XYZ file of C-alpha atoms in Angstrom:
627
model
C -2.564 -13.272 -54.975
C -2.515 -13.096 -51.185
C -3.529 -9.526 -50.250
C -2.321 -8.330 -46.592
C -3.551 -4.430 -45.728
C -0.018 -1.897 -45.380
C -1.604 -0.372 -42.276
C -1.493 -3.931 -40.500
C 2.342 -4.120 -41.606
C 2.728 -0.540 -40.041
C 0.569 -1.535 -36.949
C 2.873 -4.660 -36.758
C 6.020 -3.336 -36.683
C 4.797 -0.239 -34.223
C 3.328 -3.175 -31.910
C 7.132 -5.276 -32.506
C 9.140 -1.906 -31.558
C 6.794 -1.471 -28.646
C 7.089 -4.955 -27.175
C 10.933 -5.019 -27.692
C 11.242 -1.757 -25.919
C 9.074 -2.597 -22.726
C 10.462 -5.583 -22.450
C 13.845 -4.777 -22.396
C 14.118 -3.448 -18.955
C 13.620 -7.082 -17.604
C 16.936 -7.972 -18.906
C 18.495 -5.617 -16.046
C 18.780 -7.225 -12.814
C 18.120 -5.226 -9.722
C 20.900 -4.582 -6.806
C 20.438 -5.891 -3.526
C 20.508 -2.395 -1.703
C 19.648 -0.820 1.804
C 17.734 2.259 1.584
C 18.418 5.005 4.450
C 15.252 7.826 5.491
C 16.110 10.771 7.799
C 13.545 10.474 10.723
C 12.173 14.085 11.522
C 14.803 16.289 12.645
C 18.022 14.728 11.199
C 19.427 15.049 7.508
C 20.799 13.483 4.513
C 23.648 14.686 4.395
C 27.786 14.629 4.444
C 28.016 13.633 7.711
C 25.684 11.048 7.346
C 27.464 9.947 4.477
C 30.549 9.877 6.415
C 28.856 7.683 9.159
C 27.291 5.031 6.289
C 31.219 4.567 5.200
C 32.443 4.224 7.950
C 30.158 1.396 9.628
C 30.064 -0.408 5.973
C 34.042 -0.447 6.223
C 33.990 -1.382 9.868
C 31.614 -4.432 9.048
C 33.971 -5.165 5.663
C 31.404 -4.231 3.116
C 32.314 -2.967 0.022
C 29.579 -1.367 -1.691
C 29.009 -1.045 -5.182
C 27.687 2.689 -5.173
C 25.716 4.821 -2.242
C 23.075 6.796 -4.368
C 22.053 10.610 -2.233
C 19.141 12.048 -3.184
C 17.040 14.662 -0.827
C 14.797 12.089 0.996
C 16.818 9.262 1.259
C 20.448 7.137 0.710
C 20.584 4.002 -1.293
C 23.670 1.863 -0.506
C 24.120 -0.598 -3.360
C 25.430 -3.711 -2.583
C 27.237 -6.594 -4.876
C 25.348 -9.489 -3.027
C 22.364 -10.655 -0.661
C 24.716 -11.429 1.559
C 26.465 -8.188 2.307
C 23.242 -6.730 2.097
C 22.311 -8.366 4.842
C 25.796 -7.561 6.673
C 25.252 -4.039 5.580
C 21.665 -3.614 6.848
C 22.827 -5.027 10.315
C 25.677 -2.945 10.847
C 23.673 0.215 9.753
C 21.020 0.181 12.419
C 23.363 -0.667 14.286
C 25.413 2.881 13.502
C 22.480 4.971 13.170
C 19.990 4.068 15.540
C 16.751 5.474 15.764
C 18.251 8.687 13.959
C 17.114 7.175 10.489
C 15.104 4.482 9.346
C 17.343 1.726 7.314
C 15.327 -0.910 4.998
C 16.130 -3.606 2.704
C 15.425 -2.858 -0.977
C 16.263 -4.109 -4.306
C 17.547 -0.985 -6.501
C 17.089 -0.900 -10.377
C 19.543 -0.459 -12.762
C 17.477 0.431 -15.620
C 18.817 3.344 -17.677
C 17.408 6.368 -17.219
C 16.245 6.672 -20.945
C 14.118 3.992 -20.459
C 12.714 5.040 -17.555
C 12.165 8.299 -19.224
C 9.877 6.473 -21.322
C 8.049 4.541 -18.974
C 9.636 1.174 -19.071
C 10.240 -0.763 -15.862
C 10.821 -4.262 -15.307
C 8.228 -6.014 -14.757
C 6.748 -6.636 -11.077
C 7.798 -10.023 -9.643
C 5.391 -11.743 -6.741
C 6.372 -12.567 -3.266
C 7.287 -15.815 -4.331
C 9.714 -14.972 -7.139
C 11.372 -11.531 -6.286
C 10.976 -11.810 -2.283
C 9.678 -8.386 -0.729
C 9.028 -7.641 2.788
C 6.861 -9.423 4.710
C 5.763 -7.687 8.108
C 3.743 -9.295 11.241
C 1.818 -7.273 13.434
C 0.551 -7.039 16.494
C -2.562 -4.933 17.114
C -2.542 -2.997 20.443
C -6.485 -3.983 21.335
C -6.241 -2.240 25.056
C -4.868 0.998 23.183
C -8.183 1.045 21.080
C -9.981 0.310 24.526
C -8.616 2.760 26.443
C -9.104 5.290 23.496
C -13.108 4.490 23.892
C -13.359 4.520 27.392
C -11.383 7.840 28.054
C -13.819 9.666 25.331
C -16.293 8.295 27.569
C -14.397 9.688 30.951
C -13.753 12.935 29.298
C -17.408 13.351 27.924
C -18.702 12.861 30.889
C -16.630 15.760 32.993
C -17.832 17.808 29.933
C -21.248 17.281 30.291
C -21.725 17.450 33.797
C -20.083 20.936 33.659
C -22.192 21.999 30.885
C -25.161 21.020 32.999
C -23.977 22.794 35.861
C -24.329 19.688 38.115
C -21.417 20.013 40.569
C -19.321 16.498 41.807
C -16.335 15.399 43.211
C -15.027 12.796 40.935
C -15.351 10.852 37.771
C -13.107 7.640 37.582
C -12.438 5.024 35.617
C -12.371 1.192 37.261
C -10.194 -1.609 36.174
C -12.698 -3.227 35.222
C -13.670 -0.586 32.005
C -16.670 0.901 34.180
C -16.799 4.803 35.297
C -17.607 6.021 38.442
C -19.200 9.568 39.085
C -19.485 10.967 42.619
C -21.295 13.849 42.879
C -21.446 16.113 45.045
C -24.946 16.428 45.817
C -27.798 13.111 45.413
C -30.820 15.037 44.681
C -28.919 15.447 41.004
C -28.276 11.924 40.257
C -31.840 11.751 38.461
C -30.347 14.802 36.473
C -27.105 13.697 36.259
C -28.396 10.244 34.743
C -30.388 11.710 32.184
C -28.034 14.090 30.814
C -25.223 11.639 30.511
C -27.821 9.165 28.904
C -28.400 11.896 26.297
C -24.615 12.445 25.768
C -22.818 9.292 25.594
C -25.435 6.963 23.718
C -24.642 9.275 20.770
C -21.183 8.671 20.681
C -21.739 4.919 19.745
C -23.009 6.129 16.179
C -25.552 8.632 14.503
C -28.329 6.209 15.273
C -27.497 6.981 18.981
C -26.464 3.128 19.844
C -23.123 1.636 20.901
C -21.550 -0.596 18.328
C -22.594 -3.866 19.671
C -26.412 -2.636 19.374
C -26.585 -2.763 23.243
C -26.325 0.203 25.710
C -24.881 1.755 28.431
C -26.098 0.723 31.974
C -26.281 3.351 34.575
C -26.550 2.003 38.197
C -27.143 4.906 40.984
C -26.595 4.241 44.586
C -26.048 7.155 46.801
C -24.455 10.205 45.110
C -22.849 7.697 42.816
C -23.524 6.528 39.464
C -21.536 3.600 37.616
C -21.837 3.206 33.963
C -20.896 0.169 32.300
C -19.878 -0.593 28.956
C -21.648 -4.085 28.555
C -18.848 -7.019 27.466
C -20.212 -7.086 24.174
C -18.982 -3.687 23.380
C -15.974 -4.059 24.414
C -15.446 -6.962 22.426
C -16.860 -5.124 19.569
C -14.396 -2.448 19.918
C -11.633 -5.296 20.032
C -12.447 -6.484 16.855
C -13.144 -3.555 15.089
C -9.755 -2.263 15.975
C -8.254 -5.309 13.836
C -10.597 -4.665 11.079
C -10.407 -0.731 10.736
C -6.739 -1.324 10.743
C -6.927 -3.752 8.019
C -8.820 -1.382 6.013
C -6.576 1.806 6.661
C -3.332 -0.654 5.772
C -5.132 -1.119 2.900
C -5.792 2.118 1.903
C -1.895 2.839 2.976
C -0.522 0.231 0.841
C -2.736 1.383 -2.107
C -1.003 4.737 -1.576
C 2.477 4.359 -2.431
C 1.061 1.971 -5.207
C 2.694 -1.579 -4.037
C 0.863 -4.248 -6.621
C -0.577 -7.867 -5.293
C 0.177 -6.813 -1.851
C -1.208 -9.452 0.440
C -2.947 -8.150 4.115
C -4.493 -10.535 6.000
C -5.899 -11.055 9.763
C -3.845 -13.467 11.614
C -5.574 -14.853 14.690
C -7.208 -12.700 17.375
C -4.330 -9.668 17.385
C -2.345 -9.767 14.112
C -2.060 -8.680 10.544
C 0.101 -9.972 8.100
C 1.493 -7.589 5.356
C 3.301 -8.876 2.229
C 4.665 -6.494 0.087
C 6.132 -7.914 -3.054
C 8.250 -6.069 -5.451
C 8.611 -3.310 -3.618
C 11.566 -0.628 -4.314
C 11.027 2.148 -1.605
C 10.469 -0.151 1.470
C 11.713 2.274 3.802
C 8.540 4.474 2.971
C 6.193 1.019 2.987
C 7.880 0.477 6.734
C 7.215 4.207 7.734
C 3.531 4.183 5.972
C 2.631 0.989 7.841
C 4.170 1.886 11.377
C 3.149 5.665 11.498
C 0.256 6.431 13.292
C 0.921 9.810 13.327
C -2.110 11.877 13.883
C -3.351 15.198 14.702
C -5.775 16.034 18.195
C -7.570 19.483 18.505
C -7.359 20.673 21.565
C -8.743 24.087 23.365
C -5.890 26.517 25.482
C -6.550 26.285 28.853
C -5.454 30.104 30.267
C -2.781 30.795 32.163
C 1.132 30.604 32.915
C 2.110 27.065 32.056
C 5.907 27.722 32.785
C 4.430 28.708 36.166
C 2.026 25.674 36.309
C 5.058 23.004 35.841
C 7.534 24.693 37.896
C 4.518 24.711 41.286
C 2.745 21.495 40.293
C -0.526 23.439 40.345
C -2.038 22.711 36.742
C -5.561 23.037 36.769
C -7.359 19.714 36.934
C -8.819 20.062 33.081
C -5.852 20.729 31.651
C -2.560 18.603 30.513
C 1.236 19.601 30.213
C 2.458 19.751 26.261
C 5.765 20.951 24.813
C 5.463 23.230 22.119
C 7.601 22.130 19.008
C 11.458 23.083 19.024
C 11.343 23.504 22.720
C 9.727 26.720 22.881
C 8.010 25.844 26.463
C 5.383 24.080 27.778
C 1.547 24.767 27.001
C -1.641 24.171 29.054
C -4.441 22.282 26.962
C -7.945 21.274 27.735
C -7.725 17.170 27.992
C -10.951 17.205 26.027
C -10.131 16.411 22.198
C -12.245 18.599 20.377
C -11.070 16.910 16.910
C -9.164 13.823 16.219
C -7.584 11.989 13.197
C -9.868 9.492 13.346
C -13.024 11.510 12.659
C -11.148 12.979 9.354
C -13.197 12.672 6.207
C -10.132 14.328 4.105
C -7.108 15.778 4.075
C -4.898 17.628 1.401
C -1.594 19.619 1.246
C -2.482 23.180 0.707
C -0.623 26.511 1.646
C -1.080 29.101 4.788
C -1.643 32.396 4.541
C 2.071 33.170 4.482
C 2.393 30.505 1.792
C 3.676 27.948 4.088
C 2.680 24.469 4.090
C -0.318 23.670 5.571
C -3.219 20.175 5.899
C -6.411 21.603 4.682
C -8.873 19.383 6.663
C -12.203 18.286 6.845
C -13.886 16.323 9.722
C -16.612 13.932 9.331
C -20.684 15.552 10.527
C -20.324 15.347 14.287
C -16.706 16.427 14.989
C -17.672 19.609 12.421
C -20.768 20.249 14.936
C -18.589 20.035 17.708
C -16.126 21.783 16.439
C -18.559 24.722 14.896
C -20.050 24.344 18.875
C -16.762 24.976 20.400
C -16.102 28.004 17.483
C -18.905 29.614 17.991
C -18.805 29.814 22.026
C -14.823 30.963 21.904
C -13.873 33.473 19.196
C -10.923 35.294 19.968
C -9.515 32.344 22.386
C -6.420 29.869 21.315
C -6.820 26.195 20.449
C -4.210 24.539 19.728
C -2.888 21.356 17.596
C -1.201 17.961 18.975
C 0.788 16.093 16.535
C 1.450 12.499 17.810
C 3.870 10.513 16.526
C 4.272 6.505 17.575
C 7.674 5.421 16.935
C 8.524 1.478 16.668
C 11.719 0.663 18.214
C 14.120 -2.199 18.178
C 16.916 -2.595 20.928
C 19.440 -5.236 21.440
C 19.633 -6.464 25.408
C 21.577 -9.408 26.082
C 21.691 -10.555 22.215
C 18.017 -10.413 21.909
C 15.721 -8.195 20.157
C 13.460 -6.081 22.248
C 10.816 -4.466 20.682
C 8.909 -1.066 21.919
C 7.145 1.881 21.579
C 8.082 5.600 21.601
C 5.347 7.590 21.548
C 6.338 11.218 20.513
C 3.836 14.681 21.460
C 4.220 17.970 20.744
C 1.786 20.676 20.431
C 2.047 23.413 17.280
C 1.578 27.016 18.338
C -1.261 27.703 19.320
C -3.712 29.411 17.365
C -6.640 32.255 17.734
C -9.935 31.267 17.061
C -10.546 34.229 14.521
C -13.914 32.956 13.235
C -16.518 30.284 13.664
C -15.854 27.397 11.474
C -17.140 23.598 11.470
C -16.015 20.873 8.748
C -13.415 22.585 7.124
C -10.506 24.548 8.695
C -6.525 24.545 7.640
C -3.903 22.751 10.220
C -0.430 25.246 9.750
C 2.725 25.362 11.565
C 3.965 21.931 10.043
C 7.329 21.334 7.568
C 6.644 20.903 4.135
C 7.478 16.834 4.432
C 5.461 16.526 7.492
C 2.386 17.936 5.593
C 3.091 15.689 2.758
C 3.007 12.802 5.088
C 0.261 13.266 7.426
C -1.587 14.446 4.828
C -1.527 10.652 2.776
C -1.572 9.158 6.292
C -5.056 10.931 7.203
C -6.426 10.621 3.553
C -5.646 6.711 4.019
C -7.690 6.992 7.422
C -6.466 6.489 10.908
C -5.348 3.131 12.843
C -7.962 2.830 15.120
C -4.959 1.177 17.309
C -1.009 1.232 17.772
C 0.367 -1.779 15.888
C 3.738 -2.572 16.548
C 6.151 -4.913 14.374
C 6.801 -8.235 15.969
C 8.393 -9.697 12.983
C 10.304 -8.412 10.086
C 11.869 -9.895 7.147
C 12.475 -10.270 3.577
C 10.837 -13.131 1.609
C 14.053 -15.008 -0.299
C 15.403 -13.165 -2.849
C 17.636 -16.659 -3.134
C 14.309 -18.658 -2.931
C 12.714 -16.493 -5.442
C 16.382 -16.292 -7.386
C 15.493 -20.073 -7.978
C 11.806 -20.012 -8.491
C 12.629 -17.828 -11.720
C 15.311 -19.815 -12.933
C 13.283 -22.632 -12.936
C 10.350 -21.267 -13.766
C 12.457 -19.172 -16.895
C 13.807 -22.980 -17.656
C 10.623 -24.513 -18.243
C 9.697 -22.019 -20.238
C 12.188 -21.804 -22.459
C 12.148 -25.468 -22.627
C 8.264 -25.333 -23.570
C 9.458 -22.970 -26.074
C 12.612 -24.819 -27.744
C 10.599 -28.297 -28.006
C 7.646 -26.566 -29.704
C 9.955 -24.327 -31.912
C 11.525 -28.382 -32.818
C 8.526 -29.600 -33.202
C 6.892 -26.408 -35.837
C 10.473 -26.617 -38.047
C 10.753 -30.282 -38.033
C 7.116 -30.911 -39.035
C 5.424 -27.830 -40.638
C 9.577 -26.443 -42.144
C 8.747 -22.772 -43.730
C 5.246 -22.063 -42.072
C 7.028 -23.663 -38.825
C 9.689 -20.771 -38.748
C 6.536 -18.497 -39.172
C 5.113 -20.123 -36.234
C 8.431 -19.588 -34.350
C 8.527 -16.090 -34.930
C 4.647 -15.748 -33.919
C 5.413 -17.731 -30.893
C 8.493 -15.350 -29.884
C 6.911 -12.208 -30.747
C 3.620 -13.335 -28.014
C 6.494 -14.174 -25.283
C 8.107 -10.980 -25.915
C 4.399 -8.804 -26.169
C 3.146 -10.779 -22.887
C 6.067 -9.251 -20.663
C 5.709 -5.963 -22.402
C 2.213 -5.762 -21.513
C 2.944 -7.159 -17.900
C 5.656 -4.646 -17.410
C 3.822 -1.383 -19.090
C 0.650 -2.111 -16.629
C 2.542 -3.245 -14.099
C 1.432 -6.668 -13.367
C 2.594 -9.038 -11.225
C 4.418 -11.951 -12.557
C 4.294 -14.616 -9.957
C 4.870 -18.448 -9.952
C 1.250 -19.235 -11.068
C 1.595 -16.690 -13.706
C 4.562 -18.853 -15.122
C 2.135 -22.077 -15.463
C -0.045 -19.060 -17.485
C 3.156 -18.272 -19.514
C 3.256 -22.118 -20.310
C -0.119 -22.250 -20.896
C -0.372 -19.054 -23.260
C 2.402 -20.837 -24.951
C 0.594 -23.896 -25.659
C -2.576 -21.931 -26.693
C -0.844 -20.253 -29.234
C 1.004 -23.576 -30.725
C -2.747 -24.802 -30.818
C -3.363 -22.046 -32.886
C -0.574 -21.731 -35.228
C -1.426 -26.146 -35.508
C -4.979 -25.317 -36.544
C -3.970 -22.623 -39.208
C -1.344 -25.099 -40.824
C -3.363 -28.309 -40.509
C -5.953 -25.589 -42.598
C -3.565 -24.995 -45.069
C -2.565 -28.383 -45.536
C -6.408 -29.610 -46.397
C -6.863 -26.899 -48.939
C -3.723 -28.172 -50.599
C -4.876 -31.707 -50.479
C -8.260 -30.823 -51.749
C -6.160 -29.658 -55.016
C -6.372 -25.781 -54.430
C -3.471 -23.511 -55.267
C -1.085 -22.355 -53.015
C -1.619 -18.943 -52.507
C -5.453 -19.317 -52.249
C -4.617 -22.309 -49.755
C -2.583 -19.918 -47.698
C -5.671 -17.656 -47.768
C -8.773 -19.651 -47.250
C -6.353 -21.389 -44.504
C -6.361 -18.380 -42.500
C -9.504 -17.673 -43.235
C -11.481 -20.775 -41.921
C -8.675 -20.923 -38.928
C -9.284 -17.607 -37.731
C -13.183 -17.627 -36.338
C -12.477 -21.084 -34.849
C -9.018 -19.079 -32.896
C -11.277 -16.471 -32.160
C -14.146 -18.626 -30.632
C -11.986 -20.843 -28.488
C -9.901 -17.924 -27.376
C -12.778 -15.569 -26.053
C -14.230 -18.583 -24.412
C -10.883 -18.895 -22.553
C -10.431 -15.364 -21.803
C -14.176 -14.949 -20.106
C -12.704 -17.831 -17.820
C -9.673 -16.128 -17.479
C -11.504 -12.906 -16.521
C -13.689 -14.684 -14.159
C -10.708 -16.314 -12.552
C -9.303 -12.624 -11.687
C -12.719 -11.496 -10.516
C -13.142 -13.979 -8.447
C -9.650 -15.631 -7.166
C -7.302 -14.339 -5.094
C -3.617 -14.301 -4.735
C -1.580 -16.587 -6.528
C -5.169 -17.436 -8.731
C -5.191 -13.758 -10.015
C -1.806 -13.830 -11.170
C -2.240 -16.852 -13.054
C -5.595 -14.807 -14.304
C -3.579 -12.080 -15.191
C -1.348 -13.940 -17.491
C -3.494 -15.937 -19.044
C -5.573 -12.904 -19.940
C -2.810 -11.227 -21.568
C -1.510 -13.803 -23.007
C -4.594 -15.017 -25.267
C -5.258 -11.710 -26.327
C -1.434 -11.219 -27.794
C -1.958 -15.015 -29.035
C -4.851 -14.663 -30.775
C -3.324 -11.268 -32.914
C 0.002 -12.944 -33.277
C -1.016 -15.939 -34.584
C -4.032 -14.865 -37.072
C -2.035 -11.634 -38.097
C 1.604 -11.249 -37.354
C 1.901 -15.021 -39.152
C -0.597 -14.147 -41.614
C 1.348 -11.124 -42.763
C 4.698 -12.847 -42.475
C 3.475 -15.615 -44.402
C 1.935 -13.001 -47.150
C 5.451 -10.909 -46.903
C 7.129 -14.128 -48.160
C 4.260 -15.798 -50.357
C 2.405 -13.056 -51.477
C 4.677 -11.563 -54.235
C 5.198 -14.185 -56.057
C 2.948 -14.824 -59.385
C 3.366 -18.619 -59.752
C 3.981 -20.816 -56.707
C 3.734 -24.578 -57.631
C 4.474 -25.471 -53.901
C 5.285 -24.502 -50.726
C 6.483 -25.942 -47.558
C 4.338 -26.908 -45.106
């Protein structure tokens, strides 16, 4: 009698119903769609509605259904090509009033989704996605350095009490200080020494491992950043960006995305499978940040309308036009020297960033604190804004770089690392709160090249890679019925079942399937026929060597089983090392093949064992069976 356990029937079918169920929602295709986002200040809307119509109708699109929900619009479209129509004639409509993206919108049900099942994530190569090119501003990240350096020095000399006339930067990176007086330049050297080696880092040396040079000649003193320094900050612009795009990208939970340094000044982003890209875009560009700044007294309405603003300070606008504030130039805090940042909740239970700065911008700040209780400081939000304007049929790319001060705030207590940012919108908080936890761009980047990877080249990559597939698939299902006849229909339905549980599994974990991962799929395929071979070529020996059927059936899947097991983990250790160690289109190979031995191995040694038991195993007398 062949003896199968019920709990394996009952893990079975749980494990069938499963599979079937999570991979269902890759039978939906997605809609070619252009997703709309309010910039700050402007709404989703009626009107906005009203303005999407009409520009679709004036370009002749019809589309399929516009989708509003609070954050954002979702125009779907019946075909890539009207998306692209439609995506050009809405920037076109609603300039920089909204940001407009290319998407591809699911049509899963919502029950489904209610469950957790999603299609499963396609690579660059097969579903398209965005693909972004960008150009790192290096002399931004320069001139960030070398004005901390400028402003520090002012600072200190103040703090020292040693009076001069003027403290300039050259072209050529270097600063100038005149004082007023020579008998402090001794004074004046040494102090600065002291100050500005310890902004390089906590061991009190610039990044390069070289230092400043300090060169006195009559009441003037020229300090030089050496060249190696400023190439160091070049590069580590590029690479701090990388980093923080990473951290970015990881945040609104894009799979296989693919970031890489191109040449001196640019970074390439790939973001496959992505649904929001109009988030991705504003995640990427923003390099919205927050500077600390002190009040500097006095009538600022006054101060614009004369021209007389006191040499330390600098002309804001508060936010919603409520006037013009003086603040100190000196950045007390910046959101680059943020360790974290979360959404919390004011006083007056409005939102709020609750903040907290790395060791030395919490000792300045506790510095400042300390010295000015009862004074106002006050917090700049910057905002960089890409761009894109049409002049003479050409594209022209630039910058708007958008400040605004919040109201400023009285210092009611001393307080160092951790303090509460208020006066920002509830979305605004949200944001800059996942934009500082990701880290700061250590420079501007701007897009230089936008588009979308081919949905029709990707259309084609999965109908050929579904068509060798199910090639693979029919000629070995031929083969198993042809040659092996009742066990070969078991084999079929084995081989089925591990297709179906591999893009369950690849959809529930949200893997990505790319074109290497279809020569997995193949391979997984052919793994498993080896397999399902090596358990009927069992069979058929027992049954030569005279033994009955049922115990051939047994002692078949018996001595098959270790040897499947055995060859299969040695398979999936490579597999694993593969994904450890490759990258790209190599890990989503890795990924597949992974997955795919482990649902091979249990489909073949016990989904087909406990088919063939279901339809063997009852029966008292069997004199043959075929095989």
């Amino acid at each position: 009698m062949l003896e199968f356990p019920r709990w394996k029937y009952v893990l079975i079918l749980i494990v069938v119903l499963a599979s079937a169920l999570y991979a269902l929602p890759n039978l939906y295709p997605q809609d070619p769609s252009v997703q709309i986002t309010a910039n700050r200040g402007f709404a989703i809307d009626a009107a906005l509605r009203g303005r999407v119509d009409d520009a679709l109708k004036d370009a002749g699109v019809q589309a399929k259904e516009i989708d509003t929900e609070a954050a954002s619009m979702l125009v779907r479209l019946p075909s890539l090509e009207a998306q692209t129509t439609a995506n050009d004639a809405l920037r076109k409509a609603l300039g920089d009033d909204y940001l407009v993206a290319l998407s591809l919108a699911s049509t899963v049900p919502d029950w489904l989704g209610d469950l957790g099942a999603r299609p499963m994530v396609q690579g660059l190569d097969l579903q398209g996605g965005v693909h972004f090119v960008l150009q790192v501003d290096q002399k931004a990240a320069l001139d960030k350095r070398v004005d901390g350096y400028l402003e520090d020095t002012r600072v200190t000399l103040r703090d020292k009490r040693i009076r001069y006339t003027s403290v300039e930067r050259r072209p050529n990176n270097s600063i100038v200080v005149t004082l007023a007086d020579d008998e402090d330049v001794a004074a004046a050297q040494q102090a600065l020494a002291q100050t500005l080696s310890s902004r390089g880092n906590n061991a009190g040396t610039l990044a390069s491992g070289s230092g400043l040079t300090y060169q006195a000649a009559g009441q003037q003193i020229t300090i030089g950043l050496p060249q190696a320094e400023l190439e160091q900050i070049a590069s580590e612009a590029i690479e701090q960006n990388l980093t923080t795009l990473r951290n970015r990208i990881n945040e609104i939970g894009v799979a296989e995305p693919i970031i890489q340094r191109q040449g001196n000044d640019r970074v390439v982003v790939q973001l496959p499978g992505v649904q929001d890209t109009a988030e991705a875009k504003r995640l990427i560009g923003a390099t919205a940040t927050l500077e600390f700044r002190a009040v500097v007294e006095g009538n600022a309405a006054d101060a614009v309308a004369s021209g007389r603003i006191p040499p330390e300070a600098k002309v804001y606008q508060l936010r919603d036009n409520a006037g013009p504030v003086l603040l100190n130039k000196r950045v007390l805090a910046s959101g680059d020297e943020m360790v974290n940042a979360r959404v919390g909740v004011d006083n007056n239970g409005l939102p709020a960033v609750d903040v907290t700065l790395n060791n030395i911008a919490g000792q300045r700040m506790f510095d400042y604190t300390s010295a000015n209780v009862g004074k106002l400081m006050s917090v700049v939000y910057i905002e960089r804004v890409p761009t894109v304007t049409m002049v003479d049929g050409k594209e022209v790319r630039s910058v708007r770089v958008r400040e605004e001060a919040l109201s400023p705030t009285r210092i009611a207590g001393v307080f160092g690392k951790n303090f509460q940012t208020t006066g920002l919108e509830k979305t605004e908080a949200d944001n800059l709160a996942k934009l500082l936890r990701a880290g700061s761009l250590a420079a501007p980047m701007d897009f230089i090249e936008e588009r979308v990877i081919g949905p029709s080249l990707g259309a084609e990559n999965v109908a050929r890679g579904t068509k060798a597939v199910v090639y693979s698939f029919i000629f070995a299902l031929a083969f198993f019925l042809v040659y092996y006849r009742m066990f070969g229909l078991i084999t079929c339905i084995a081989l089925l079942l591990n297709l179906v549980m591999v893009v369950a599994v690849m959809s529930l974990f949200g893997a990505t399937m790319t074109l290497p991962g279809f020569a997995g799929l193949a391979l997984t395929i052919g793994m498993s026929v080896d397999a399902n071979v090596l358990i009927n070529e069992r069979i058929r020996e027992e049954l030569r060597a005279g033994v009955p059927p049922q115990a051939a059936i047994a002692t078949g899947y018996d001595k098959a089983s270790g040897t499947i097991f055995d060859s299969n983990m040695t398979a999936l250790l490579a597999g694993v090392a593969l994904y450890a160690f490759g990258t790209g289109p190599l890990k989503g190979f890795a990924v597949t093949m992974v997955i795919g031995i482990l649902t091979s191995v249990f489909t073949a040694v016990t989904v087909s064992r406990g088919i063939a038991t279901l339809i063997y195993g009852g029966r008292r007398k069997i004199k043959s069976i075929a095989i």
